[in-house]
Every structure is written in structure tokens, then in C-alpha cells.
Amino acid sequence: MANLNRYKFTFGKKTLTLTTEHDNLFMEEIAKVATEKYQAIKEQMPSADDETIALLLAVNCLSTQLSREIEFDDKEQELEELRHKLVTCKQEQSKIEDSLWFHSFLY
């Protein structure tokens, strides 16, 4: 089992303790980004409570994650197409080299 780390931070007015596999440096960055996002939403919606802000933040994160997964899948497909083209080109190159070798052998 992985080594788990407990990390404590504050979101809005609530103190949270997370159990995670990530180290404190990583979690400090997460807490920093969460605080920045919290403050940005709070500025846009001053009357929103912490739970609403947390839900909006979660939905925003899921949307970003899905967009990145779609982009990643597109890149994987593009890479596979390029690999296929490379194999085809190498096969064609090999045929040409074989043909040149054969013709040079004849003359």
C-alpha cells in the first residue's frame, strides 16, 4: 500500500484534512490554486456560500479535466496516424532501396 500523507488546509471558512499520496509541496500548490479559484468565484458571486463555491469549483475542474482528456485522446489518435504513415513510408523506402540495389546489381 502507498505511503499516505495527511494534509490540512482551509477552504473558505472550513478547515479540511486530506489523506493523500502526494507530498506537502504538491498539496501546498493545490491549496494555493483552490484558494485562488475560491476567491475568484467569491468576487463574481459575493453572496454565494462556501458549499456553492465548492460545487462550482468541482464542476469547473471536471469540465477542464474532460476537455484535457478529449484533447489527449485526439493527440493519441494523431500520433497513431503519424506512426502508421511512418511505417508506410519506411516500407516504401525499403522497396525503393531494394529496387535500386537490384538494378545496380544488374548493371
Short mmCIF file of N, CA and C in Angstrom, two decimals:
data_model
loop_
_atom_site.label_atom_id
_atom_site.label_comp_id
_atom_site.label_asym_id
_atom_site.label_seq_id
_atom_site.Cartn_x
_atom_site.Cartn_y
_atom_site.Cartn_z
N MET A 1 0.84 -1.18 0.00
CA MET A 1 0.00 0.00 0.00
C MET A 1 0.88 1.25 0.00
N ALA A 2 0.41 2.28 -0.68
CA ALA A 2 1.19 3.51 -0.81
C ALA A 2 1.31 4.22 0.54
N ASN A 3 2.34 5.01 0.66
CA ASN A 3 2.56 5.79 1.86
C ASN A 3 1.61 7.00 1.82
N LEU A 4 0.72 7.12 2.78
CA LEU A 4 -0.26 8.20 2.76
C LEU A 4 0.19 9.36 3.63
N ASN A 5 -0.18 10.55 3.20
CA ASN A 5 0.18 11.78 3.86
C ASN A 5 -1.12 12.50 4.25
N ARG A 6 -1.14 13.08 5.43
CA ARG A 6 -2.30 13.88 5.83
C ARG A 6 -1.93 15.34 5.65
N TYR A 7 -2.81 16.07 4.97
CA TYR A 7 -2.53 17.48 4.69
C TYR A 7 -3.74 18.31 5.11
N LYS A 8 -3.50 19.37 5.85
CA LYS A 8 -4.56 20.21 6.39
C LYS A 8 -4.51 21.58 5.70
N PHE A 9 -5.68 22.04 5.23
CA PHE A 9 -5.77 23.38 4.68
C PHE A 9 -7.17 23.93 4.86
N THR A 10 -7.33 25.22 4.58
CA THR A 10 -8.61 25.88 4.76
C THR A 10 -9.20 26.25 3.41
N PHE A 11 -10.47 25.89 3.23
CA PHE A 11 -11.23 26.25 2.03
C PHE A 11 -12.39 27.12 2.50
N GLY A 12 -12.33 28.41 2.13
CA GLY A 12 -13.34 29.33 2.65
C GLY A 12 -13.17 29.46 4.14
N LYS A 13 -14.21 29.08 4.88
CA LYS A 13 -14.15 29.14 6.34
C LYS A 13 -13.97 27.77 6.96
N LYS A 14 -13.82 26.77 6.13
CA LYS A 14 -13.76 25.40 6.64
C LYS A 14 -12.34 24.84 6.56
N THR A 15 -11.90 24.25 7.66
CA THR A 15 -10.60 23.59 7.69
C THR A 15 -10.81 22.13 7.30
N LEU A 16 -10.00 21.68 6.37
CA LEU A 16 -10.12 20.31 5.86
C LEU A 16 -8.81 19.57 6.07
N THR A 17 -8.90 18.28 6.29
CA THR A 17 -7.72 17.43 6.34
C THR A 17 -7.90 16.36 5.28
N LEU A 18 -6.95 16.31 4.36
CA LEU A 18 -7.00 15.34 3.27
C LEU A 18 -5.97 14.26 3.51
N THR A 19 -6.33 13.04 3.16
CA THR A 19 -5.38 11.94 3.16
C THR A 19 -5.02 11.68 1.71
N THR A 20 -3.74 11.77 1.40
CA THR A 20 -3.31 11.74 0.00
C THR A 20 -1.96 11.03 -0.15
N GLU A 21 -1.69 10.61 -1.36
CA GLU A 21 -0.39 10.03 -1.68
C GLU A 21 0.63 11.11 -2.05
N HIS A 22 0.14 12.33 -2.24
CA HIS A 22 1.03 13.43 -2.65
C HIS A 22 1.76 14.03 -1.46
N ASP A 23 2.93 14.61 -1.74
CA ASP A 23 3.71 15.23 -0.68
C ASP A 23 3.18 16.63 -0.36
N ASN A 24 3.70 17.21 0.71
CA ASN A 24 3.22 18.52 1.15
C ASN A 24 3.44 19.62 0.12
N LEU A 25 4.54 19.58 -0.59
CA LEU A 25 4.80 20.61 -1.60
C LEU A 25 3.71 20.60 -2.67
N PHE A 26 3.36 19.42 -3.13
CA PHE A 26 2.29 19.29 -4.13
C PHE A 26 0.97 19.80 -3.55
N MET A 27 0.67 19.40 -2.33
CA MET A 27 -0.59 19.80 -1.71
C MET A 27 -0.63 21.30 -1.42
N GLU A 28 0.52 21.90 -1.13
CA GLU A 28 0.55 23.36 -0.96
C GLU A 28 0.15 24.06 -2.25
N GLU A 29 0.58 23.54 -3.38
CA GLU A 29 0.19 24.11 -4.68
C GLU A 29 -1.30 23.92 -4.92
N ILE A 30 -1.83 22.75 -4.56
CA ILE A 30 -3.27 22.50 -4.70
C ILE A 30 -4.05 23.49 -3.83
N ALA A 31 -3.62 23.66 -2.60
CA ALA A 31 -4.30 24.59 -1.69
C ALA A 31 -4.23 26.02 -2.23
N LYS A 32 -3.10 26.39 -2.80
CA LYS A 32 -2.93 27.74 -3.37
C LYS A 32 -3.90 27.94 -4.53
N VAL A 33 -3.97 26.97 -5.43
CA VAL A 33 -4.87 27.08 -6.59
C VAL A 33 -6.33 27.08 -6.12
N ALA A 34 -6.67 26.23 -5.15
CA ALA A 34 -8.04 26.18 -4.63
C ALA A 34 -8.43 27.53 -4.02
N THR A 35 -7.50 28.14 -3.30
CA THR A 35 -7.77 29.44 -2.68
C THR A 35 -7.96 30.52 -3.74
N GLU A 36 -7.11 30.50 -4.77
CA GLU A 36 -7.23 31.48 -5.85
C GLU A 36 -8.57 31.32 -6.57
N LYS A 37 -8.95 30.08 -6.86
CA LYS A 37 -10.22 29.82 -7.55
C LYS A 37 -11.40 30.21 -6.66
N TYR A 38 -11.30 29.91 -5.37
CA TYR A 38 -12.34 30.27 -4.41
C TYR A 38 -12.54 31.79 -4.42
N GLN A 39 -11.45 32.52 -4.32
CA GLN A 39 -11.54 33.98 -4.27
C GLN A 39 -12.10 34.55 -5.57
N ALA A 40 -11.73 33.96 -6.71
CA ALA A 40 -12.24 34.44 -8.00
C ALA A 40 -13.76 34.24 -8.09
N ILE A 41 -14.23 33.08 -7.66
CA ILE A 41 -15.67 32.83 -7.69
C ILE A 41 -16.38 33.73 -6.68
N LYS A 42 -15.80 33.90 -5.50
CA LYS A 42 -16.40 34.75 -4.46
C LYS A 42 -16.53 36.20 -4.94
N GLU A 43 -15.55 36.67 -5.72
CA GLU A 43 -15.63 38.03 -6.27
C GLU A 43 -16.78 38.15 -7.26
N GLN A 44 -16.99 37.11 -8.06
CA GLN A 44 -18.06 37.12 -9.04
C GLN A 44 -19.44 36.92 -8.40
N MET A 45 -19.46 36.15 -7.31
CA MET A 45 -20.72 35.83 -6.63
C MET A 45 -20.55 36.05 -5.12
N PRO A 46 -20.54 37.31 -4.69
CA PRO A 46 -20.25 37.61 -3.27
C PRO A 46 -21.23 36.97 -2.28
N SER A 47 -22.45 36.70 -2.72
CA SER A 47 -23.43 36.13 -1.78
C SER A 47 -23.41 34.60 -1.75
N ALA A 48 -22.58 33.97 -2.59
CA ALA A 48 -22.52 32.51 -2.63
C ALA A 48 -21.89 31.97 -1.36
N ASP A 49 -22.49 30.89 -0.86
CA ASP A 49 -21.90 30.25 0.33
C ASP A 49 -20.76 29.32 -0.11
N ASP A 50 -20.01 28.85 0.89
CA ASP A 50 -18.84 28.01 0.60
C ASP A 50 -19.20 26.72 -0.15
N GLU A 51 -20.34 26.14 0.19
CA GLU A 51 -20.76 24.90 -0.47
C GLU A 51 -21.03 25.15 -1.95
N THR A 52 -21.70 26.23 -2.28
CA THR A 52 -21.98 26.56 -3.68
C THR A 52 -20.68 26.81 -4.43
N ILE A 53 -19.77 27.53 -3.80
CA ILE A 53 -18.48 27.81 -4.43
C ILE A 53 -17.72 26.50 -4.66
N ALA A 54 -17.75 25.60 -3.68
CA ALA A 54 -17.07 24.31 -3.83
C ALA A 54 -17.67 23.51 -4.97
N LEU A 55 -19.00 23.52 -5.10
CA LEU A 55 -19.66 22.80 -6.19
C LEU A 55 -19.29 23.40 -7.55
N LEU A 56 -19.31 24.72 -7.63
CA LEU A 56 -18.93 25.38 -8.89
C LEU A 56 -17.49 25.06 -9.25
N LEU A 57 -16.62 25.09 -8.26
CA LEU A 57 -15.21 24.77 -8.48
C LEU A 57 -15.05 23.32 -8.95
N ALA A 58 -15.79 22.40 -8.34
CA ALA A 58 -15.72 20.99 -8.72
C ALA A 58 -16.20 20.79 -10.15
N VAL A 59 -17.31 21.42 -10.51
CA VAL A 59 -17.83 21.29 -11.88
C VAL A 59 -16.85 21.89 -12.87
N ASN A 60 -16.26 23.02 -12.52
CA ASN A 60 -15.26 23.65 -13.39
C ASN A 60 -14.07 22.71 -13.59
N CYS A 61 -13.61 22.08 -12.51
CA CYS A 61 -12.47 21.15 -12.59
C CYS A 61 -12.82 19.95 -13.47
N LEU A 62 -14.02 19.42 -13.30
CA LEU A 62 -14.44 18.28 -14.13
C LEU A 62 -14.51 18.67 -15.60
N SER A 63 -15.00 19.87 -15.87
CA SER A 63 -15.07 20.35 -17.24
C SER A 63 -13.68 20.47 -17.85
N THR A 64 -12.77 21.04 -17.09
CA THR A 64 -11.38 21.17 -17.55
C THR A 64 -10.75 19.80 -17.77
N GLN A 65 -10.98 18.87 -16.85
CA GLN A 65 -10.42 17.52 -16.96
C GLN A 65 -10.96 16.82 -18.21
N LEU A 66 -12.26 16.93 -18.43
CA LEU A 66 -12.85 16.29 -19.62
C LEU A 66 -12.28 16.89 -20.89
N SER A 67 -12.14 18.20 -20.95
CA SER A 67 -11.54 18.85 -22.13
C SER A 67 -10.13 18.35 -22.37
N ARG A 68 -9.36 18.20 -21.31
CA ARG A 68 -7.98 17.72 -21.44
C ARG A 68 -7.94 16.26 -21.88
N GLU A 69 -8.87 15.45 -21.37
CA GLU A 69 -8.93 14.05 -21.79
C GLU A 69 -9.29 13.93 -23.27
N ILE A 70 -10.22 14.76 -23.72
CA ILE A 70 -10.59 14.76 -25.14
C ILE A 70 -9.40 15.18 -25.98
N GLU A 71 -8.71 16.23 -25.57
CA GLU A 71 -7.52 16.70 -26.28
C GLU A 71 -6.44 15.62 -26.30
N PHE A 72 -6.24 14.94 -25.17
CA PHE A 72 -5.26 13.87 -25.09
C PHE A 72 -5.61 12.73 -26.04
N ASP A 73 -6.89 12.34 -26.06
CA ASP A 73 -7.33 11.28 -26.96
C ASP A 73 -7.10 11.68 -28.42
N ASP A 74 -7.38 12.94 -28.74
CA ASP A 74 -7.14 13.43 -30.10
C ASP A 74 -5.66 13.35 -30.45
N LYS A 75 -4.80 13.74 -29.51
CA LYS A 75 -3.35 13.68 -29.74
C LYS A 75 -2.88 12.24 -29.90
N GLU A 76 -3.43 11.33 -29.09
CA GLU A 76 -3.07 9.91 -29.23
C GLU A 76 -3.46 9.38 -30.61
N GLN A 77 -4.64 9.76 -31.08
CA GLN A 77 -5.09 9.32 -32.40
C GLN A 77 -4.18 9.91 -33.49
N GLU A 78 -3.84 11.18 -33.35
CA GLU A 78 -2.94 11.82 -34.30
C GLU A 78 -1.58 11.13 -34.31
N LEU A 79 -1.07 10.79 -33.13
CA LEU A 79 0.21 10.10 -33.02
C LEU A 79 0.14 8.73 -33.69
N GLU A 80 -0.95 8.00 -33.49
CA GLU A 80 -1.10 6.68 -34.10
C GLU A 80 -1.14 6.81 -35.63
N GLU A 81 -1.82 7.83 -36.14
CA GLU A 81 -1.85 8.06 -37.58
C GLU A 81 -0.46 8.38 -38.12
N LEU A 82 0.31 9.18 -37.39
CA LEU A 82 1.66 9.51 -37.81
C LEU A 82 2.57 8.28 -37.77
N ARG A 83 2.39 7.44 -36.76
CA ARG A 83 3.16 6.19 -36.70
C ARG A 83 2.85 5.32 -37.91
N HIS A 84 1.57 5.23 -38.26
CA HIS A 84 1.17 4.43 -39.41
C HIS A 84 1.79 4.99 -40.69
N LYS A 85 1.78 6.31 -40.84
CA LYS A 85 2.39 6.94 -42.02
C LYS A 85 3.88 6.66 -42.07
N LEU A 86 4.54 6.72 -40.91
CA LEU A 86 5.97 6.47 -40.85
C LEU A 86 6.28 5.04 -41.27
N VAL A 87 5.51 4.07 -40.79
CA VAL A 87 5.72 2.67 -41.16
C VAL A 87 5.52 2.51 -42.67
N THR A 88 4.48 3.13 -43.20
CA THR A 88 4.21 3.04 -44.64
C THR A 88 5.36 3.65 -45.43
N CYS A 89 5.85 4.81 -44.99
CA CYS A 89 6.97 5.47 -45.69
C CYS A 89 8.23 4.60 -45.64
N LYS A 90 8.49 4.00 -44.49
CA LYS A 90 9.67 3.15 -44.36
C LYS A 90 9.55 1.92 -45.26
N GLN A 91 8.35 1.39 -45.36
CA GLN A 91 8.14 0.24 -46.24
C GLN A 91 8.37 0.65 -47.70
N GLU A 92 7.86 1.80 -48.08
CA GLU A 92 8.06 2.30 -49.44
C GLU A 92 9.54 2.58 -49.70
N GLN A 93 10.21 3.17 -48.72
CA GLN A 93 11.63 3.46 -48.85
C GLN A 93 12.41 2.16 -49.03
N SER A 94 12.05 1.16 -48.28
CA SER A 94 12.72 -0.14 -48.37
C SER A 94 12.53 -0.75 -49.76
N LYS A 95 11.32 -0.64 -50.30
CA LYS A 95 11.05 -1.15 -51.64
C LYS A 95 11.89 -0.43 -52.68
N ILE A 96 11.99 0.88 -52.54
CA ILE A 96 12.79 1.68 -53.49
C ILE A 96 14.27 1.30 -53.38
N GLU A 97 14.76 1.19 -52.15
CA GLU A 97 16.16 0.82 -51.95
C GLU A 97 16.44 -0.58 -52.51
N ASP A 98 15.52 -1.50 -52.29
CA ASP A 98 15.68 -2.85 -52.83
C ASP A 98 15.70 -2.81 -54.35
N SER A 99 14.83 -2.01 -54.93
CA SER A 99 14.77 -1.89 -56.39
C SER A 99 16.06 -1.27 -56.93
N LEU A 100 16.56 -0.24 -56.26
CA LEU A 100 17.81 0.40 -56.69
C LEU A 100 18.98 -0.58 -56.57
N TRP A 101 19.02 -1.31 -55.49
CA TRP A 101 20.09 -2.28 -55.30
C TRP A 101 20.03 -3.34 -56.39
N PHE A 102 18.82 -3.81 -56.69
CA PHE A 102 18.65 -4.84 -57.71
C PHE A 102 19.09 -4.31 -59.08
N HIS A 103 18.68 -3.09 -59.42
CA HIS A 103 19.06 -2.50 -60.71
C HIS A 103 20.57 -2.26 -60.78
N SER A 104 21.18 -1.82 -59.69
CA SER A 104 22.63 -1.59 -59.70
C SER A 104 23.38 -2.91 -59.81
N PHE A 105 22.79 -3.96 -59.28
CA PHE A 105 23.40 -5.28 -59.36
C PHE A 105 23.38 -5.80 -60.80
N LEU A 106 22.32 -5.47 -61.52
CA LEU A 106 22.19 -5.93 -62.91
C LEU A 106 23.15 -5.22 -63.84
N TYR A 107 23.49 -3.99 -63.55
CA TYR A 107 24.33 -3.21 -64.47
C TYR A 107 25.74 -3.15 -64.04
#
